[in-house]
Amino acid sequence: MIDLGGGIMPKTWAFDGRTPGREVRFSVGDTLVAELSNQLPNKTTTSIHWHGIALRNDMDGVPPATRTAVRVGSTFTYRFIADAPGTYFFHPHVGVQLDRGLYAPLIVEDPEETVAYDDEWVVLLDDWIDGVTGTPDEVFAEHAHGRRERPARR
């Protein structure tokens, strides 16, 4: 749980017990190996999408478009080489899992970078609705319901 202040304590989900998850940092040309072990509640499937990273479809967690989701109690090992330096993030592409806190920064460093920095800060911003206006599932259902009732545009 995260304390949003004012007594608001949303029920978050976490990567390895942390919301947001731990920063992942590696260099261009390195192989990232990440094992996803699905321990989510209620038989919830999940995935990891490496947002902004160009990679093979079988390593991109966008079910069902690029691969199947990981079932509860199962694991999947993502393995890929990133060839473009930059600041990215990773998150599931299943339901409202990102809104429940499943996301983290992903930094691909350029070993050829010649600029020196005094300090480097990674800032990851998110907005929270859980505990404020309802759970992510309730808010999603409310918005989805409203979309269905709109008249068709001509």
Short mmCIF file of N, CA and C in Angstrom, two decimals:
data_model
loop_
_atom_site.label_atom_id
_atom_site.label_comp_id
_atom_site.label_asym_id
_atom_site.label_seq_id
_atom_site.Cartn_x
_atom_site.Cartn_y
_atom_site.Cartn_z
N MET A 1 0.84 -1.18 0.00
CA MET A 1 0.00 0.00 0.00
C MET A 1 0.88 1.25 0.00
N ILE A 2 0.37 2.28 -0.59
CA ILE A 2 1.07 3.56 -0.65
C ILE A 2 0.22 4.59 0.10
N ASP A 3 0.85 5.46 0.86
CA ASP A 3 0.14 6.52 1.57
C ASP A 3 0.10 7.74 0.67
N LEU A 4 -1.10 8.08 0.17
CA LEU A 4 -1.26 9.25 -0.69
C LEU A 4 -1.53 10.51 0.12
N GLY A 5 -1.59 10.39 1.43
CA GLY A 5 -1.89 11.52 2.30
C GLY A 5 -3.38 11.58 2.59
N GLY A 6 -3.74 12.25 3.66
CA GLY A 6 -5.15 12.40 4.01
C GLY A 6 -5.83 11.08 4.34
N GLY A 7 -5.05 10.09 4.74
CA GLY A 7 -5.62 8.79 5.08
C GLY A 7 -5.97 7.92 3.89
N ILE A 8 -5.56 8.32 2.69
CA ILE A 8 -5.86 7.54 1.49
C ILE A 8 -4.74 6.53 1.27
N MET A 9 -5.10 5.26 1.35
CA MET A 9 -4.14 4.16 1.22
C MET A 9 -4.65 3.17 0.16
N PRO A 10 -4.35 3.41 -1.11
CA PRO A 10 -4.84 2.50 -2.15
C PRO A 10 -4.18 1.12 -2.06
N LYS A 11 -4.91 0.11 -2.48
CA LYS A 11 -4.39 -1.26 -2.51
C LYS A 11 -3.66 -1.45 -3.84
N THR A 12 -2.36 -1.35 -3.79
CA THR A 12 -1.56 -1.43 -5.00
C THR A 12 -1.06 -2.85 -5.24
N TRP A 13 -0.62 -3.09 -6.46
CA TRP A 13 0.10 -4.30 -6.81
C TRP A 13 1.54 -3.86 -7.04
N ALA A 14 2.48 -4.79 -6.99
CA ALA A 14 3.87 -4.37 -7.05
C ALA A 14 4.74 -5.39 -7.77
N PHE A 15 5.81 -4.89 -8.38
CA PHE A 15 6.88 -5.74 -8.88
C PHE A 15 7.86 -5.92 -7.72
N ASP A 16 8.05 -7.14 -7.28
CA ASP A 16 9.01 -7.47 -6.23
C ASP A 16 8.78 -6.63 -4.97
N GLY A 17 7.51 -6.38 -4.64
CA GLY A 17 7.17 -5.67 -3.41
C GLY A 17 7.29 -4.17 -3.47
N ARG A 18 7.55 -3.59 -4.64
CA ARG A 18 7.73 -2.14 -4.75
C ARG A 18 6.81 -1.54 -5.80
N THR A 19 6.21 -0.40 -5.45
CA THR A 19 5.41 0.39 -6.39
C THR A 19 5.90 1.82 -6.32
N PRO A 20 6.41 2.38 -7.42
CA PRO A 20 6.73 1.69 -8.67
C PRO A 20 7.85 0.67 -8.45
N GLY A 21 8.01 -0.19 -9.43
CA GLY A 21 9.06 -1.21 -9.36
C GLY A 21 10.45 -0.61 -9.41
N ARG A 22 11.43 -1.44 -9.14
CA ARG A 22 12.83 -1.01 -9.17
C ARG A 22 13.25 -0.59 -10.58
N GLU A 23 14.07 0.43 -10.63
CA GLU A 23 14.65 0.86 -11.90
C GLU A 23 15.52 -0.26 -12.47
N VAL A 24 15.37 -0.50 -13.76
CA VAL A 24 16.22 -1.45 -14.47
C VAL A 24 17.14 -0.63 -15.36
N ARG A 25 18.45 -0.87 -15.26
CA ARG A 25 19.42 -0.07 -16.01
C ARG A 25 20.45 -1.01 -16.63
N PHE A 26 20.66 -0.86 -17.93
CA PHE A 26 21.70 -1.62 -18.60
C PHE A 26 22.18 -0.83 -19.80
N SER A 27 23.22 -1.31 -20.48
CA SER A 27 23.84 -0.58 -21.59
C SER A 27 23.41 -1.14 -22.93
N VAL A 28 23.46 -0.28 -23.95
CA VAL A 28 23.20 -0.72 -25.32
C VAL A 28 24.08 -1.93 -25.61
N GLY A 29 23.50 -2.95 -26.20
CA GLY A 29 24.23 -4.16 -26.54
C GLY A 29 24.19 -5.23 -25.47
N ASP A 30 23.83 -4.87 -24.24
CA ASP A 30 23.69 -5.86 -23.18
C ASP A 30 22.40 -6.65 -23.39
N THR A 31 22.37 -7.86 -22.87
CA THR A 31 21.15 -8.66 -22.91
C THR A 31 20.40 -8.49 -21.60
N LEU A 32 19.15 -8.05 -21.71
CA LEU A 32 18.29 -7.97 -20.53
C LEU A 32 17.61 -9.32 -20.37
N VAL A 33 17.71 -9.89 -19.18
CA VAL A 33 17.02 -11.13 -18.85
C VAL A 33 16.16 -10.83 -17.63
N ALA A 34 14.85 -10.95 -17.79
CA ALA A 34 13.92 -10.66 -16.69
C ALA A 34 12.90 -11.77 -16.59
N GLU A 35 12.83 -12.39 -15.42
CA GLU A 35 11.86 -13.45 -15.21
C GLU A 35 10.62 -12.87 -14.53
N LEU A 36 9.48 -13.04 -15.16
CA LEU A 36 8.20 -12.62 -14.61
C LEU A 36 7.54 -13.84 -13.97
N SER A 37 7.32 -13.77 -12.67
CA SER A 37 6.62 -14.82 -11.94
C SER A 37 5.27 -14.25 -11.52
N ASN A 38 4.20 -14.75 -12.09
CA ASN A 38 2.87 -14.18 -11.83
C ASN A 38 2.31 -14.69 -10.51
N GLN A 39 2.24 -13.79 -9.54
CA GLN A 39 1.67 -14.09 -8.23
C GLN A 39 0.49 -13.18 -7.93
N LEU A 40 -0.19 -12.71 -8.98
CA LEU A 40 -1.32 -11.81 -8.80
C LEU A 40 -2.54 -12.57 -8.28
N PRO A 41 -3.49 -11.86 -7.65
CA PRO A 41 -4.68 -12.52 -7.10
C PRO A 41 -5.72 -12.84 -8.17
N ASN A 42 -6.66 -13.67 -7.80
CA ASN A 42 -7.88 -13.93 -8.58
C ASN A 42 -7.64 -14.46 -9.98
N LYS A 43 -6.66 -15.32 -10.15
CA LYS A 43 -6.37 -15.93 -11.45
C LYS A 43 -6.12 -14.89 -12.54
N THR A 44 -5.52 -13.78 -12.17
CA THR A 44 -5.25 -12.67 -13.08
C THR A 44 -4.02 -12.97 -13.92
N THR A 45 -4.17 -12.94 -15.25
CA THR A 45 -3.01 -13.09 -16.13
C THR A 45 -2.27 -11.76 -16.20
N THR A 46 -1.02 -11.79 -16.65
CA THR A 46 -0.24 -10.56 -16.74
C THR A 46 0.81 -10.68 -17.84
N SER A 47 1.58 -9.63 -18.01
CA SER A 47 2.64 -9.57 -19.02
C SER A 47 3.58 -8.43 -18.65
N ILE A 48 4.65 -8.28 -19.42
CA ILE A 48 5.48 -7.07 -19.33
C ILE A 48 5.66 -6.54 -20.75
N HIS A 49 5.28 -5.28 -20.92
CA HIS A 49 5.51 -4.57 -22.18
C HIS A 49 6.65 -3.59 -21.93
N TRP A 50 7.65 -3.66 -22.78
CA TRP A 50 8.85 -2.82 -22.65
C TRP A 50 8.61 -1.57 -23.48
N HIS A 51 7.97 -0.58 -22.89
CA HIS A 51 7.43 0.58 -23.58
C HIS A 51 8.51 1.39 -24.30
N GLY A 52 8.40 1.45 -25.62
CA GLY A 52 9.33 2.23 -26.44
C GLY A 52 10.51 1.45 -26.98
N ILE A 53 10.72 0.24 -26.49
CA ILE A 53 11.85 -0.58 -26.93
C ILE A 53 11.45 -1.37 -28.18
N ALA A 54 12.26 -1.28 -29.22
CA ALA A 54 12.03 -2.08 -30.43
C ALA A 54 12.61 -3.47 -30.20
N LEU A 55 11.76 -4.48 -30.24
CA LEU A 55 12.22 -5.84 -30.02
C LEU A 55 11.31 -6.84 -30.72
N ARG A 56 11.71 -8.10 -30.68
CA ARG A 56 10.92 -9.16 -31.32
C ARG A 56 9.56 -9.27 -30.63
N ASN A 57 8.54 -9.60 -31.42
CA ASN A 57 7.19 -9.71 -30.86
C ASN A 57 7.09 -10.72 -29.73
N ASP A 58 7.82 -11.81 -29.79
CA ASP A 58 7.68 -12.83 -28.75
C ASP A 58 8.23 -12.38 -27.39
N MET A 59 8.91 -11.23 -27.36
CA MET A 59 9.42 -10.68 -26.11
C MET A 59 8.63 -9.44 -25.68
N ASP A 60 7.66 -9.04 -26.47
CA ASP A 60 6.85 -7.86 -26.18
C ASP A 60 5.53 -8.30 -25.56
N GLY A 61 5.28 -7.94 -24.33
CA GLY A 61 4.10 -8.43 -23.61
C GLY A 61 2.84 -7.66 -23.90
N VAL A 62 2.28 -7.85 -25.10
CA VAL A 62 1.01 -7.23 -25.45
C VAL A 62 0.03 -8.34 -25.85
N PRO A 63 -0.51 -9.06 -24.85
CA PRO A 63 -1.41 -10.16 -25.18
C PRO A 63 -2.75 -9.63 -25.69
N PRO A 64 -3.40 -10.26 -26.60
CA PRO A 64 -2.95 -11.45 -27.32
C PRO A 64 -2.21 -11.13 -28.62
N ALA A 65 -1.91 -9.86 -28.87
CA ALA A 65 -1.32 -9.46 -30.15
C ALA A 65 0.07 -10.04 -30.38
N THR A 66 0.93 -10.01 -29.37
CA THR A 66 2.31 -10.44 -29.60
C THR A 66 2.68 -11.74 -28.89
N ARG A 67 1.98 -12.07 -27.84
CA ARG A 67 2.22 -13.33 -27.13
C ARG A 67 1.08 -13.55 -26.15
N THR A 68 0.99 -14.74 -25.59
CA THR A 68 -0.04 -15.01 -24.60
C THR A 68 0.38 -14.44 -23.25
N ALA A 69 -0.61 -14.13 -22.44
CA ALA A 69 -0.34 -13.61 -21.10
C ALA A 69 0.17 -14.74 -20.20
N VAL A 70 0.86 -14.35 -19.14
CA VAL A 70 1.41 -15.31 -18.18
C VAL A 70 0.33 -15.59 -17.12
N ARG A 71 -0.02 -16.86 -16.98
CA ARG A 71 -1.06 -17.26 -16.02
C ARG A 71 -0.53 -17.24 -14.58
N VAL A 72 -1.45 -17.14 -13.64
CA VAL A 72 -1.09 -17.17 -12.22
C VAL A 72 -0.33 -18.46 -11.91
N GLY A 73 0.75 -18.33 -11.17
CA GLY A 73 1.57 -19.48 -10.80
C GLY A 73 2.59 -19.86 -11.86
N SER A 74 2.56 -19.19 -13.01
CA SER A 74 3.51 -19.48 -14.09
C SER A 74 4.57 -18.40 -14.16
N THR A 75 5.64 -18.72 -14.87
CA THR A 75 6.71 -17.74 -15.09
C THR A 75 7.01 -17.66 -16.58
N PHE A 76 7.57 -16.55 -16.97
CA PHE A 76 8.06 -16.37 -18.34
C PHE A 76 9.34 -15.55 -18.25
N THR A 77 10.35 -15.93 -19.02
CA THR A 77 11.61 -15.20 -19.03
C THR A 77 11.70 -14.37 -20.30
N TYR A 78 11.75 -13.06 -20.11
CA TYR A 78 11.97 -12.14 -21.22
C TYR A 78 13.48 -12.03 -21.42
N ARG A 79 13.90 -12.02 -22.68
CA ARG A 79 15.32 -11.94 -23.00
C ARG A 79 15.46 -11.17 -24.31
N PHE A 80 16.15 -10.03 -24.26
CA PHE A 80 16.35 -9.26 -25.48
C PHE A 80 17.54 -8.32 -25.33
N ILE A 81 18.01 -7.84 -26.47
CA ILE A 81 19.10 -6.87 -26.52
C ILE A 81 18.50 -5.55 -26.98
N ALA A 82 18.71 -4.49 -26.22
CA ALA A 82 18.23 -3.17 -26.62
C ALA A 82 19.35 -2.47 -27.38
N ASP A 83 18.99 -1.91 -28.53
CA ASP A 83 20.03 -1.27 -29.35
C ASP A 83 19.91 0.25 -29.40
N ALA A 84 18.96 0.82 -28.66
CA ALA A 84 18.80 2.28 -28.67
C ALA A 84 18.84 2.81 -27.24
N PRO A 85 19.80 3.70 -26.95
CA PRO A 85 19.84 4.27 -25.61
C PRO A 85 18.63 5.16 -25.37
N GLY A 86 18.23 5.27 -24.12
CA GLY A 86 17.11 6.14 -23.80
C GLY A 86 16.50 5.81 -22.45
N THR A 87 15.49 6.60 -22.12
CA THR A 87 14.73 6.42 -20.89
C THR A 87 13.37 5.87 -21.26
N TYR A 88 13.04 4.72 -20.76
CA TYR A 88 11.80 4.01 -21.09
C TYR A 88 11.12 3.60 -19.79
N PHE A 89 10.04 2.84 -19.92
CA PHE A 89 9.48 2.20 -18.73
C PHE A 89 8.83 0.90 -19.15
N PHE A 90 8.54 0.06 -18.16
CA PHE A 90 7.87 -1.21 -18.46
C PHE A 90 6.63 -1.36 -17.59
N HIS A 91 5.66 -2.10 -18.13
CA HIS A 91 4.37 -2.25 -17.47
C HIS A 91 3.60 -3.38 -18.15
N PRO A 92 2.56 -3.92 -17.50
CA PRO A 92 1.72 -4.92 -18.14
C PRO A 92 0.81 -4.29 -19.19
N HIS A 93 0.35 -5.10 -20.10
CA HIS A 93 -0.66 -4.69 -21.07
C HIS A 93 -1.90 -5.54 -20.86
N VAL A 94 -2.30 -5.68 -19.61
CA VAL A 94 -3.47 -6.48 -19.26
C VAL A 94 -4.33 -5.67 -18.29
N GLY A 95 -5.57 -5.41 -18.68
CA GLY A 95 -6.51 -4.73 -17.80
C GLY A 95 -5.98 -3.41 -17.26
N VAL A 96 -6.23 -3.18 -15.99
CA VAL A 96 -5.82 -1.93 -15.34
C VAL A 96 -4.62 -2.14 -14.40
N GLN A 97 -3.77 -3.10 -14.76
CA GLN A 97 -2.63 -3.42 -13.89
C GLN A 97 -1.64 -2.27 -13.76
N LEU A 98 -1.43 -1.51 -14.81
CA LEU A 98 -0.56 -0.34 -14.72
C LEU A 98 -1.15 0.63 -13.70
N ASP A 99 -2.48 0.81 -13.72
CA ASP A 99 -3.14 1.72 -12.79
C ASP A 99 -3.08 1.23 -11.35
N ARG A 100 -2.81 -0.03 -11.15
CA ARG A 100 -2.68 -0.59 -9.80
C ARG A 100 -1.22 -0.50 -9.30
N GLY A 101 -0.32 0.04 -10.10
CA GLY A 101 1.05 0.26 -9.64
C GLY A 101 2.11 -0.60 -10.28
N LEU A 102 1.75 -1.41 -11.27
CA LEU A 102 2.74 -2.28 -11.92
C LEU A 102 3.43 -1.53 -13.07
N TYR A 103 4.47 -0.82 -12.73
CA TYR A 103 5.29 -0.12 -13.72
C TYR A 103 6.62 0.23 -13.07
N ALA A 104 7.62 0.47 -13.90
CA ALA A 104 8.95 0.84 -13.38
C ALA A 104 9.78 1.44 -14.50
N PRO A 105 10.78 2.25 -14.16
CA PRO A 105 11.65 2.84 -15.18
C PRO A 105 12.64 1.83 -15.76
N LEU A 106 12.98 2.05 -17.01
CA LEU A 106 13.95 1.22 -17.74
C LEU A 106 14.90 2.17 -18.45
N ILE A 107 16.17 2.13 -18.09
CA ILE A 107 17.17 3.03 -18.65
C ILE A 107 18.17 2.22 -19.46
N VAL A 108 18.33 2.59 -20.74
CA VAL A 108 19.34 1.96 -21.59
C VAL A 108 20.43 3.01 -21.81
N GLU A 109 21.59 2.76 -21.21
CA GLU A 109 22.68 3.72 -21.28
C GLU A 109 23.51 3.53 -22.54
N ASP A 110 24.09 4.63 -22.99
CA ASP A 110 24.98 4.61 -24.15
C ASP A 110 26.42 4.59 -23.66
N PRO A 111 27.14 3.48 -23.84
CA PRO A 111 28.52 3.42 -23.36
C PRO A 111 29.44 4.40 -24.08
N GLU A 112 29.00 4.91 -25.22
CA GLU A 112 29.81 5.88 -25.98
C GLU A 112 29.52 7.32 -25.57
N GLU A 113 28.60 7.54 -24.64
CA GLU A 113 28.23 8.89 -24.21
C GLU A 113 29.45 9.60 -23.64
N THR A 114 29.71 10.81 -24.13
CA THR A 114 30.89 11.56 -23.68
C THR A 114 30.54 12.69 -22.72
N VAL A 115 29.27 13.00 -22.56
CA VAL A 115 28.86 14.09 -21.69
C VAL A 115 28.81 13.60 -20.24
N ALA A 116 29.41 14.36 -19.35
CA ALA A 116 29.37 14.03 -17.92
C ALA A 116 28.27 14.85 -17.25
N TYR A 117 27.61 14.25 -16.29
CA TYR A 117 26.53 14.92 -15.58
C TYR A 117 26.88 15.04 -14.11
N ASP A 118 26.47 16.16 -13.50
CA ASP A 118 26.65 16.31 -12.05
C ASP A 118 25.73 15.34 -11.31
N ASP A 119 24.48 15.34 -11.71
CA ASP A 119 23.47 14.47 -11.10
C ASP A 119 22.53 13.98 -12.18
N GLU A 120 21.99 12.82 -11.94
CA GLU A 120 20.97 12.29 -12.84
C GLU A 120 19.80 11.85 -11.98
N TRP A 121 18.61 12.27 -12.35
CA TRP A 121 17.40 11.93 -11.61
C TRP A 121 16.42 11.23 -12.53
N VAL A 122 15.85 10.16 -12.06
CA VAL A 122 14.78 9.49 -12.79
C VAL A 122 13.49 9.82 -12.05
N VAL A 123 12.57 10.47 -12.75
CA VAL A 123 11.29 10.86 -12.16
C VAL A 123 10.19 10.12 -12.90
N LEU A 124 9.40 9.38 -12.17
CA LEU A 124 8.31 8.61 -12.74
C LEU A 124 7.02 9.12 -12.12
N LEU A 125 6.15 9.71 -12.94
CA LEU A 125 4.91 10.30 -12.45
C LEU A 125 3.72 9.42 -12.80
N ASP A 126 2.75 9.39 -11.93
CA ASP A 126 1.51 8.65 -12.18
C ASP A 126 0.40 9.35 -11.41
N ASP A 127 -0.81 9.20 -11.89
CA ASP A 127 -1.96 9.72 -11.16
C ASP A 127 -2.68 8.54 -10.50
N TRP A 128 -3.28 8.79 -9.35
CA TRP A 128 -3.92 7.71 -8.59
C TRP A 128 -5.41 7.98 -8.47
N ILE A 129 -6.19 6.96 -8.76
CA ILE A 129 -7.63 7.04 -8.54
C ILE A 129 -8.05 6.08 -7.44
N ASP A 130 -7.29 5.03 -7.23
CA ASP A 130 -7.64 4.02 -6.24
C ASP A 130 -7.66 4.65 -4.85
N GLY A 131 -8.78 4.53 -4.17
CA GLY A 131 -8.92 5.13 -2.85
C GLY A 131 -9.39 6.56 -2.91
N VAL A 132 -9.44 7.16 -4.10
CA VAL A 132 -9.88 8.54 -4.27
C VAL A 132 -11.29 8.55 -4.86
N THR A 133 -11.46 7.93 -6.01
CA THR A 133 -12.77 7.89 -6.67
C THR A 133 -13.25 6.47 -6.91
N GLY A 134 -12.61 5.50 -6.36
CA GLY A 134 -12.95 4.10 -6.58
C GLY A 134 -11.72 3.33 -7.00
N THR A 135 -11.87 2.04 -7.19
CA THR A 135 -10.74 1.23 -7.64
C THR A 135 -10.54 1.45 -9.14
N PRO A 136 -9.37 1.12 -9.67
CA PRO A 136 -9.18 1.22 -11.12
C PRO A 136 -10.23 0.42 -11.90
N ASP A 137 -10.60 -0.75 -11.39
CA ASP A 137 -11.61 -1.56 -12.08
C ASP A 137 -12.97 -0.86 -12.11
N GLU A 138 -13.36 -0.22 -11.00
CA GLU A 138 -14.64 0.49 -10.94
C GLU A 138 -14.66 1.69 -11.88
N VAL A 139 -13.57 2.45 -11.89
CA VAL A 139 -13.51 3.62 -12.76
C VAL A 139 -13.51 3.20 -14.22
N PHE A 140 -12.76 2.14 -14.56
CA PHE A 140 -12.74 1.64 -15.93
C PHE A 140 -14.14 1.19 -16.35
N ALA A 141 -14.83 0.46 -15.49
CA ALA A 141 -16.18 -0.02 -15.81
C ALA A 141 -17.14 1.15 -16.01
N GLU A 142 -17.01 2.18 -15.19
CA GLU A 142 -17.87 3.36 -15.32
C GLU A 142 -17.64 4.05 -16.66
N HIS A 143 -16.39 4.22 -17.04
CA HIS A 143 -16.08 4.87 -18.31
C HIS A 143 -16.48 3.99 -19.49
N ALA A 144 -16.26 2.71 -19.39
CA ALA A 144 -16.64 1.79 -20.46
C ALA A 144 -18.14 1.80 -20.65
N HIS A 145 -18.88 1.83 -19.54
CA HIS A 145 -20.34 1.86 -19.62
C HIS A 145 -20.80 3.13 -20.32
N GLY A 146 -20.20 4.26 -19.98
CA GLY A 146 -20.57 5.53 -20.61
C GLY A 146 -20.30 5.54 -22.10
N ARG A 147 -19.25 4.86 -22.54
CA ARG A 147 -18.93 4.82 -23.97
C ARG A 147 -19.96 4.03 -24.75
N ARG A 148 -20.48 2.98 -24.15
CA ARG A 148 -21.44 2.13 -24.86
C ARG A 148 -22.75 2.86 -25.12
N GLU A 149 -23.10 3.81 -24.27
CA GLU A 149 -24.40 4.46 -24.41
C GLU A 149 -24.37 5.67 -25.33
N ARG A 150 -23.21 6.05 -25.81
CA ARG A 150 -23.14 7.20 -26.72
C ARG A 150 -23.77 6.85 -28.06
N PRO A 151 -24.51 7.80 -28.63
CA PRO A 151 -25.06 7.53 -29.97
C PRO A 151 -23.94 7.48 -31.00
N ALA A 152 -24.13 6.69 -32.01
CA ALA A 152 -23.12 6.57 -33.07
C ALA A 152 -22.99 7.88 -33.82
N ARG A 153 -21.76 8.22 -34.18
CA ARG A 153 -21.53 9.44 -34.97
C ARG A 153 -21.79 9.16 -36.43
N ARG A 154 -22.29 10.17 -37.10
CA ARG A 154 -22.55 10.01 -38.55
C ARG A 154 -21.60 10.83 -39.34
#
